[in-house]
mmCIF file of C-alpha atoms in Angstrom:
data_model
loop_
_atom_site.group_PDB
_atom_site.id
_atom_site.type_symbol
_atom_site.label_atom_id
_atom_site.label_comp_id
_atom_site.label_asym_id
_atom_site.label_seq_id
_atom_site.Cartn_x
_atom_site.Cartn_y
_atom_site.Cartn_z
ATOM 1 C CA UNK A 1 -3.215 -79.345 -42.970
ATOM 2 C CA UNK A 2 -3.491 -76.024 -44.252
ATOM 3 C CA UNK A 3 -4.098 -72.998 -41.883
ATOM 4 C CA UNK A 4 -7.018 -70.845 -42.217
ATOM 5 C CA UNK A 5 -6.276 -67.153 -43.141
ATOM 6 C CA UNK A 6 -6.829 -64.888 -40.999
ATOM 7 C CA UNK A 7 -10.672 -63.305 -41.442
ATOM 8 C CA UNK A 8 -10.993 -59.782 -42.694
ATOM 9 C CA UNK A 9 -7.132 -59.698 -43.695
ATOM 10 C CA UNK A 10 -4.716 -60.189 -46.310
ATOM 11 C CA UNK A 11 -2.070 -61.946 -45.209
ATOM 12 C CA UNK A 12 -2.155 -65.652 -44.078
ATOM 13 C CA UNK A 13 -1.985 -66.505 -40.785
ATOM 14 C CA UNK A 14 1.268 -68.436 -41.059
ATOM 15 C CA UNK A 15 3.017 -65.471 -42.346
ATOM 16 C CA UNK A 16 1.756 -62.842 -39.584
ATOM 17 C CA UNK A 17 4.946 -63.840 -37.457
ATOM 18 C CA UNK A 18 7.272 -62.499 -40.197
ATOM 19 C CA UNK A 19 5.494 -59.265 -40.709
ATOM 20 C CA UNK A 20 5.469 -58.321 -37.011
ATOM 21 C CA UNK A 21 9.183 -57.536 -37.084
ATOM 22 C CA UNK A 22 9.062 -55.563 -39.779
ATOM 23 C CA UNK A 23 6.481 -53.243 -38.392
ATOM 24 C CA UNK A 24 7.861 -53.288 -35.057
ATOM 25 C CA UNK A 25 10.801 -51.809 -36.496
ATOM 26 C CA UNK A 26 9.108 -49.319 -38.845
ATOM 27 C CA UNK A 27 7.175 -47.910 -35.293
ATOM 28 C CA UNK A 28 10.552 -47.909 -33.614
ATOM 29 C CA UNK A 29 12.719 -46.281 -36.314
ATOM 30 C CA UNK A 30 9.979 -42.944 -36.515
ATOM 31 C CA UNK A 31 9.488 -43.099 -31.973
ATOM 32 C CA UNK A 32 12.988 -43.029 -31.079
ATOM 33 C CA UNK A 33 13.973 -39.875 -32.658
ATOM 34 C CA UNK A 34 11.204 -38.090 -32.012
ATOM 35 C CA UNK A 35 11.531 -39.286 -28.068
ATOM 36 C CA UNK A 36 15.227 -38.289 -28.620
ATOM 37 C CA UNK A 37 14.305 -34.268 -29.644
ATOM 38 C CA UNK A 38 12.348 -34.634 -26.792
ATOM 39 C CA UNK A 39 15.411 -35.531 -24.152
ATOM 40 C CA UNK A 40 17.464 -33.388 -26.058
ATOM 41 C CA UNK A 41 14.724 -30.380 -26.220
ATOM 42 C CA UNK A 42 14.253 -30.878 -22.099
ATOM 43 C CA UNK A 43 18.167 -31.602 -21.071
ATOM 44 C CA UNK A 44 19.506 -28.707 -23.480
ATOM 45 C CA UNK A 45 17.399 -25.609 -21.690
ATOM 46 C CA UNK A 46 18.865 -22.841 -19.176
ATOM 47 C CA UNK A 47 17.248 -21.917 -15.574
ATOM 48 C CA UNK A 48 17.575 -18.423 -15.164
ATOM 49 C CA UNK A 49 15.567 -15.872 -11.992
ATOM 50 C CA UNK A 50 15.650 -12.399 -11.995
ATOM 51 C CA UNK A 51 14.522 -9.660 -9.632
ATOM 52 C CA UNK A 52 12.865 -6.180 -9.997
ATOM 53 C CA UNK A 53 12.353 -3.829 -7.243
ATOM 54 C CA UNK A 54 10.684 -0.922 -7.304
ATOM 55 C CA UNK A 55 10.532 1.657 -4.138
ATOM 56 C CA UNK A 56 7.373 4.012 -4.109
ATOM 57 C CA UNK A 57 6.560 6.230 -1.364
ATOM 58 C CA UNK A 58 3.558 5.418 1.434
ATOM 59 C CA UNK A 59 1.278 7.396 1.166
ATOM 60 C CA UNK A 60 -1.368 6.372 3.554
ATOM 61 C CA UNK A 61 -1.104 5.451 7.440
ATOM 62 C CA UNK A 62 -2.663 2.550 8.538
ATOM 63 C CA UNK A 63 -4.311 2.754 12.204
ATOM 64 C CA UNK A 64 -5.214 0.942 15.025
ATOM 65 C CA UNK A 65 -7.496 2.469 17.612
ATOM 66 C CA UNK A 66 -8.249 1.068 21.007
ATOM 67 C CA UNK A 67 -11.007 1.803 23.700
ATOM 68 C CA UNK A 68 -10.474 0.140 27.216
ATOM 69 C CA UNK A 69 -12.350 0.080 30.120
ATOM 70 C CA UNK A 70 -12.168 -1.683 33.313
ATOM 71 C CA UNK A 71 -14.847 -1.653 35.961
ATOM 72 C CA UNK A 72 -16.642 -3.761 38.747
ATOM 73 C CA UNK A 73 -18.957 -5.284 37.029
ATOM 74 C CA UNK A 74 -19.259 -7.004 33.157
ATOM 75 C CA UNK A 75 -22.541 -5.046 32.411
ATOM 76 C CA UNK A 76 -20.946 -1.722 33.795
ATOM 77 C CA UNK A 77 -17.691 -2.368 31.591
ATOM 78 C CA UNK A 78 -19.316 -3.168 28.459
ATOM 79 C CA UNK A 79 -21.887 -0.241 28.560
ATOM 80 C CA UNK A 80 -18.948 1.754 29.054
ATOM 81 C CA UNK A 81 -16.718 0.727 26.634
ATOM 82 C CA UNK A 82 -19.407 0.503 24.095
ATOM 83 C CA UNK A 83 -20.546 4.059 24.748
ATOM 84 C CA UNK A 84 -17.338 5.247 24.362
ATOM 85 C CA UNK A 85 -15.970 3.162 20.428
ATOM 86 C CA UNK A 86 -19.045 4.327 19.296
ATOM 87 C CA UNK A 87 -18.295 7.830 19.996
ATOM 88 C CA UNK A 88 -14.981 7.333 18.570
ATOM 89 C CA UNK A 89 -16.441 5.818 15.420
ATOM 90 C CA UNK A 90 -18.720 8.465 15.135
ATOM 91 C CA UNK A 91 -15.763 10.633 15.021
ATOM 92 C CA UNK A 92 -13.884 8.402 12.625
ATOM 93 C CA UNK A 93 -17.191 8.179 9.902
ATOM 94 C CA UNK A 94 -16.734 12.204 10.328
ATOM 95 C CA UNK A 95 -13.261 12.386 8.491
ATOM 96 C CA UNK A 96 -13.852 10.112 6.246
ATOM 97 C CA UNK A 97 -11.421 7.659 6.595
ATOM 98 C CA UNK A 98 -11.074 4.547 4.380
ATOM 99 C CA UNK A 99 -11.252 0.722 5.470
ATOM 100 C CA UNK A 100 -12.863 1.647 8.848
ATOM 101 C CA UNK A 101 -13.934 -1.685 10.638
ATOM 102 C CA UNK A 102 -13.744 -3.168 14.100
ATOM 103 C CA UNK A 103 -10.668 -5.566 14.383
ATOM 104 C CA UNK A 104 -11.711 -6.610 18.109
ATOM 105 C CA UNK A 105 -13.879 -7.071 20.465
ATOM 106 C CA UNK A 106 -12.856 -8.561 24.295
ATOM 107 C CA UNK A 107 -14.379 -8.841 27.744
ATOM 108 C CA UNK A 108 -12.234 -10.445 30.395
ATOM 109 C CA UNK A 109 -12.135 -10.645 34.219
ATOM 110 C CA UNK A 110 -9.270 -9.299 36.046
ATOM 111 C CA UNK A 111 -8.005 -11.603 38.963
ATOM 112 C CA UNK A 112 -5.736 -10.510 41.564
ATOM 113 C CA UNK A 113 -3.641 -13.256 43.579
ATOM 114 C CA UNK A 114 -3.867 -13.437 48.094
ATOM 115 C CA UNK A 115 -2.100 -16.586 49.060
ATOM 116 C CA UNK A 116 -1.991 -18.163 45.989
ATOM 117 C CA UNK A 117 -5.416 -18.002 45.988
ATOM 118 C CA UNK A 118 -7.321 -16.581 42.734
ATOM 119 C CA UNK A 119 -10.522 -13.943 42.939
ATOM 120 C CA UNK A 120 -12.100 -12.146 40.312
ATOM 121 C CA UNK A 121 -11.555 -8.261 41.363
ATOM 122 C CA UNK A 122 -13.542 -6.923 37.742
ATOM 123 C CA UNK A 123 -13.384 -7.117 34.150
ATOM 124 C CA UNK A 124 -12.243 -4.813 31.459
ATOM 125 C CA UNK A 125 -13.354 -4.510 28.097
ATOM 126 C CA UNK A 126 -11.318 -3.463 24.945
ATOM 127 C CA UNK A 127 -12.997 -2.371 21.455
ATOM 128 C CA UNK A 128 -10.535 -1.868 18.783
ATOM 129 C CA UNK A 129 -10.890 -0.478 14.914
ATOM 130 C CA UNK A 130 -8.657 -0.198 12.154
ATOM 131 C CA UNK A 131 -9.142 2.426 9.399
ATOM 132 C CA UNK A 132 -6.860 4.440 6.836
ATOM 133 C CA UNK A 133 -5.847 7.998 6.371
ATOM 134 C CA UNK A 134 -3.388 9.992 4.310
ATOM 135 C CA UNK A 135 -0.611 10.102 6.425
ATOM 136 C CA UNK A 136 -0.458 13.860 6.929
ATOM 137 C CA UNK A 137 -3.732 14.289 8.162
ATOM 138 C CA UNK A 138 -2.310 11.089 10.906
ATOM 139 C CA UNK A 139 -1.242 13.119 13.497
ATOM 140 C CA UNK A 140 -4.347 15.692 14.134
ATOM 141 C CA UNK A 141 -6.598 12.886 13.464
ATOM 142 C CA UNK A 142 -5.173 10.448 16.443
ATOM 143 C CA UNK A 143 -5.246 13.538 18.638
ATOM 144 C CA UNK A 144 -9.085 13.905 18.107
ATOM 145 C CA UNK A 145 -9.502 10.076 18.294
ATOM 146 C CA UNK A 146 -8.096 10.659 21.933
ATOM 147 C CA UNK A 147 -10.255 13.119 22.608
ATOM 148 C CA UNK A 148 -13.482 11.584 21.453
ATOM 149 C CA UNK A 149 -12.686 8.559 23.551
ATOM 150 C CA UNK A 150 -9.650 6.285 22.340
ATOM 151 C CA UNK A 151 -7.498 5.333 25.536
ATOM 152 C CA UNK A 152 -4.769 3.319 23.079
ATOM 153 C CA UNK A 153 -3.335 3.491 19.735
ATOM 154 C CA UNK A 154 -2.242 0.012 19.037
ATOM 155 C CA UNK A 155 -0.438 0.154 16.232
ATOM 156 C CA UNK A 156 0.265 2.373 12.799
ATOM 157 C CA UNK A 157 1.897 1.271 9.625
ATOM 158 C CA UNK A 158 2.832 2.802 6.507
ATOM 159 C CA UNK A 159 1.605 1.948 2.761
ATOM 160 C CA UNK A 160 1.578 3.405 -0.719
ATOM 161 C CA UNK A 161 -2.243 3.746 -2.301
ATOM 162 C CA UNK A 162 -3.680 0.358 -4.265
ATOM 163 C CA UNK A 163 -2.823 2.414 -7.761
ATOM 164 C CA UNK A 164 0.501 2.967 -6.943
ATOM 165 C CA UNK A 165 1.414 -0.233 -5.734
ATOM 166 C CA UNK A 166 -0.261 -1.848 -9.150
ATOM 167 C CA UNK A 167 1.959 -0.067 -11.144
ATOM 168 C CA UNK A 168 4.742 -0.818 -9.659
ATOM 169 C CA UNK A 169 4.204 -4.002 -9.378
ATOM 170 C CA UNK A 170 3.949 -4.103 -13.694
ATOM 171 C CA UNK A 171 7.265 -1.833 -13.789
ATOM 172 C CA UNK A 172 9.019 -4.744 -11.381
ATOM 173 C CA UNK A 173 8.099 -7.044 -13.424
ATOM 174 C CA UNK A 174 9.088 -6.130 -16.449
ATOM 175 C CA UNK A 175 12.821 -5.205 -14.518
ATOM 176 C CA UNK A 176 12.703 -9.128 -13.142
ATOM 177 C CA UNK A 177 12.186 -10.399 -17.097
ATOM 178 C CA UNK A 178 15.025 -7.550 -18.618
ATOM 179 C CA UNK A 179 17.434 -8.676 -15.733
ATOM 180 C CA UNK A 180 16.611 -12.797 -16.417
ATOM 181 C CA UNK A 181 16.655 -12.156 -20.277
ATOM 182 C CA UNK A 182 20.357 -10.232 -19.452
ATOM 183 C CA UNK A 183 21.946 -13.052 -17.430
ATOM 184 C CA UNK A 184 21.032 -15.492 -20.350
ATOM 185 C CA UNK A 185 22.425 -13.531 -22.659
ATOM 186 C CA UNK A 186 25.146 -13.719 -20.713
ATOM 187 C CA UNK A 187 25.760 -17.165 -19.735
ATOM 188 C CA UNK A 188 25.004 -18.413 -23.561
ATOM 189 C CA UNK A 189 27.731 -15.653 -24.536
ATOM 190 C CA UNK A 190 30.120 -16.837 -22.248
ATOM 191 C CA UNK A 191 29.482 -20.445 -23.406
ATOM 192 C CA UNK A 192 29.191 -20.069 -27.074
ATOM 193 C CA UNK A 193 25.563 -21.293 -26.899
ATOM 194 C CA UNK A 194 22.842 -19.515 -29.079
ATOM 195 C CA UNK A 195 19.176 -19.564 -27.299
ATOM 196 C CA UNK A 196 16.597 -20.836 -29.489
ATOM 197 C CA UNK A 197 13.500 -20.423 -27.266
ATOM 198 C CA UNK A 198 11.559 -19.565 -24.488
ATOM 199 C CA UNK A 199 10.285 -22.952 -22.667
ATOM 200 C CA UNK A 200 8.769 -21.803 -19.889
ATOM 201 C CA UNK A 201 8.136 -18.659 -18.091
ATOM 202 C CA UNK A 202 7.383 -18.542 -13.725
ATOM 203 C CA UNK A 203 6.148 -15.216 -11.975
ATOM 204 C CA UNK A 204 6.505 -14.575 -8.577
ATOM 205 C CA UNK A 205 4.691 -10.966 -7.991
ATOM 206 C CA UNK A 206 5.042 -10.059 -4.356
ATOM 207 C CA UNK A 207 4.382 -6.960 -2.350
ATOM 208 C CA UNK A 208 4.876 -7.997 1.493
ATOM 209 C CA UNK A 209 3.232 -5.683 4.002
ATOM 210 C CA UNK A 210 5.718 -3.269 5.615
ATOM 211 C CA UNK A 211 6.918 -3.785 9.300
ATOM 212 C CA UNK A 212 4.091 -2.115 11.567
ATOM 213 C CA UNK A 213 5.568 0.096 13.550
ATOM 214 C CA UNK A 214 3.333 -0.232 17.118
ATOM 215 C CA UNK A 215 2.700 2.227 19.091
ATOM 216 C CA UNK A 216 0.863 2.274 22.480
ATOM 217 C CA UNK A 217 -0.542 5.781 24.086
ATOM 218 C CA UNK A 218 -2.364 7.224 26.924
ATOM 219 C CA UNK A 219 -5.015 9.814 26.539
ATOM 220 C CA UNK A 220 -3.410 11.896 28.639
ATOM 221 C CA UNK A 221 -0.038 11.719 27.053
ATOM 222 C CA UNK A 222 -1.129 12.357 24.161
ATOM 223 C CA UNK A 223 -3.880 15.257 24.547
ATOM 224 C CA UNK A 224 -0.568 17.092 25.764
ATOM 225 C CA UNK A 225 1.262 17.610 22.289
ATOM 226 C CA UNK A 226 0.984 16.762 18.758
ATOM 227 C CA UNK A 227 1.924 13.718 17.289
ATOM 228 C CA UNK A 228 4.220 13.703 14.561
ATOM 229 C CA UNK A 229 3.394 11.075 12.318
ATOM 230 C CA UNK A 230 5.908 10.609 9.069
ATOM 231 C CA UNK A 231 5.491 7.978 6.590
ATOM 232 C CA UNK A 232 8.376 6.687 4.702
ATOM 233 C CA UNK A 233 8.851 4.227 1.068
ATOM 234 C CA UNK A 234 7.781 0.833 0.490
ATOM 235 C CA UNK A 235 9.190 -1.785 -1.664
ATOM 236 C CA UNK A 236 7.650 -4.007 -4.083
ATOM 237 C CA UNK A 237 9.273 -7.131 -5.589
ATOM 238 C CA UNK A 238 9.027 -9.466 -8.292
ATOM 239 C CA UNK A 239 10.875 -12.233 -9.705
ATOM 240 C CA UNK A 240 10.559 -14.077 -13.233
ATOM 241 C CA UNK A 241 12.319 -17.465 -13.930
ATOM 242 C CA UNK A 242 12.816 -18.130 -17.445
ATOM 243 C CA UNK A 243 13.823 -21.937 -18.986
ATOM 244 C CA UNK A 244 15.488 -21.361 -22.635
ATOM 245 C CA UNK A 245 16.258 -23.805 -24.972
ATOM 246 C CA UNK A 246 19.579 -23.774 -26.728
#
């Protein structure tokens, strides 16, 4: 009995088995070399990180102002205490300072201890803001936050201005890529290697805040003398990892 060819093609059924091979192989013989620059493209490539720092000088003091009260009564306390930030905001508006908003706002009651037994004895309240101001208009300024009504400064840190800290941000980066290009030129040097091309390219921008340094005063202490305030320089980082092909 003779087999019926296969509809639509050329070739007979009974000789499909013998062409299979043969384009089986054909597929194979243009895959495996282009599978093999692959492999070769992805094992043959150097890992290389580099760093840029730049150091800029802050420029601007970041503050923390605190009003607290403590009273009888939660009413009394709170009246208090409000009366009293929003004098010291009032103030604040005055000068002009940047970023001014309220970080905090607490009412708790203050227990004292007879016997091991617990009793409310009153409450205090505590109102704080946070704001920004060049740094050597810092000192006056927390002097005359004291006197409008601030019983603590929480805490002050120093930073460099948003347009400073941009550019040196680009300037670190292009010091992380130099030093990463460098060490490649190195290694393939060393090696006898000759880089071909970039594979892939990884940024890590940073700029981490600076320490805070925190600071806690009295009205009284403070009203006394001027305080010094003195800013210092702030570091920002990057890092580049480059993969090259050789």
């Amino acid at each position: 009995m003779t087999r019926a060819a296969l509809s639509g093609s050329k070739f007979p059924s009974g000789n499909l088995w013998k062409i299979l091979p043969l384009v089986m192989l054909l597929c194979t013989s243009f895959t495996l070399p282009a599978l093999a620059q692959e492999k070769e493209k992805l094992w043959r490539t150097l890992s290389v990180s580099g760093r840029g720092v730049e150091t800029i000088p802050t420029t601007l003091a970041q503050v923390t102002l605190g009003v607290e009260i403590q009273g009888k009564t939660a009413q009394e306390v709170q009246q208090e205490a409000a009366r009293r930030s929003s004098a010291v905001v009032a103030f604040l508006k005055s000068q002009n300072v940047e970023k001014l908003q309220t970080t905090g706002i607490q009412l708790n009651p203050v227990y004292s201890y007879t016997n091991n037994v617990q009793r409310i004895t009153g409450y205090a309240a505590n109102n704080t803001v946070s704001f920004r101001i060049p740094t050597e208009k810092a000192g006056t300024l927390l002097d005359n936050a004291v006197k409008a009504g601030a019983t603590q400064i929480n805490g002050i840190s120093f930073v460099a201005n948003d347009e400073a800290i941009a550019l040196a941000q680009k300037q670190a980066l292009k010091e992380a890529t130099q030093d990463a290009q460098q060490q490649a030129d190195a290694v393939f040097s060393a090696l006898g290697f000759k880089a071909k091309e970039v594979v892939s390219i990884q940024v890590n921008n940073a700029s981490p805040p600076p320490p805070p340094m925190f600071l806690r005063a009295e009205a009284a202490k403070v009203a006394d003398s001027s305080t010094p305030v003195v800013g210092g320089e702030q570091e920002v980082e990057a890092s580049v990892t480059l993969q090259i092909s050789y």
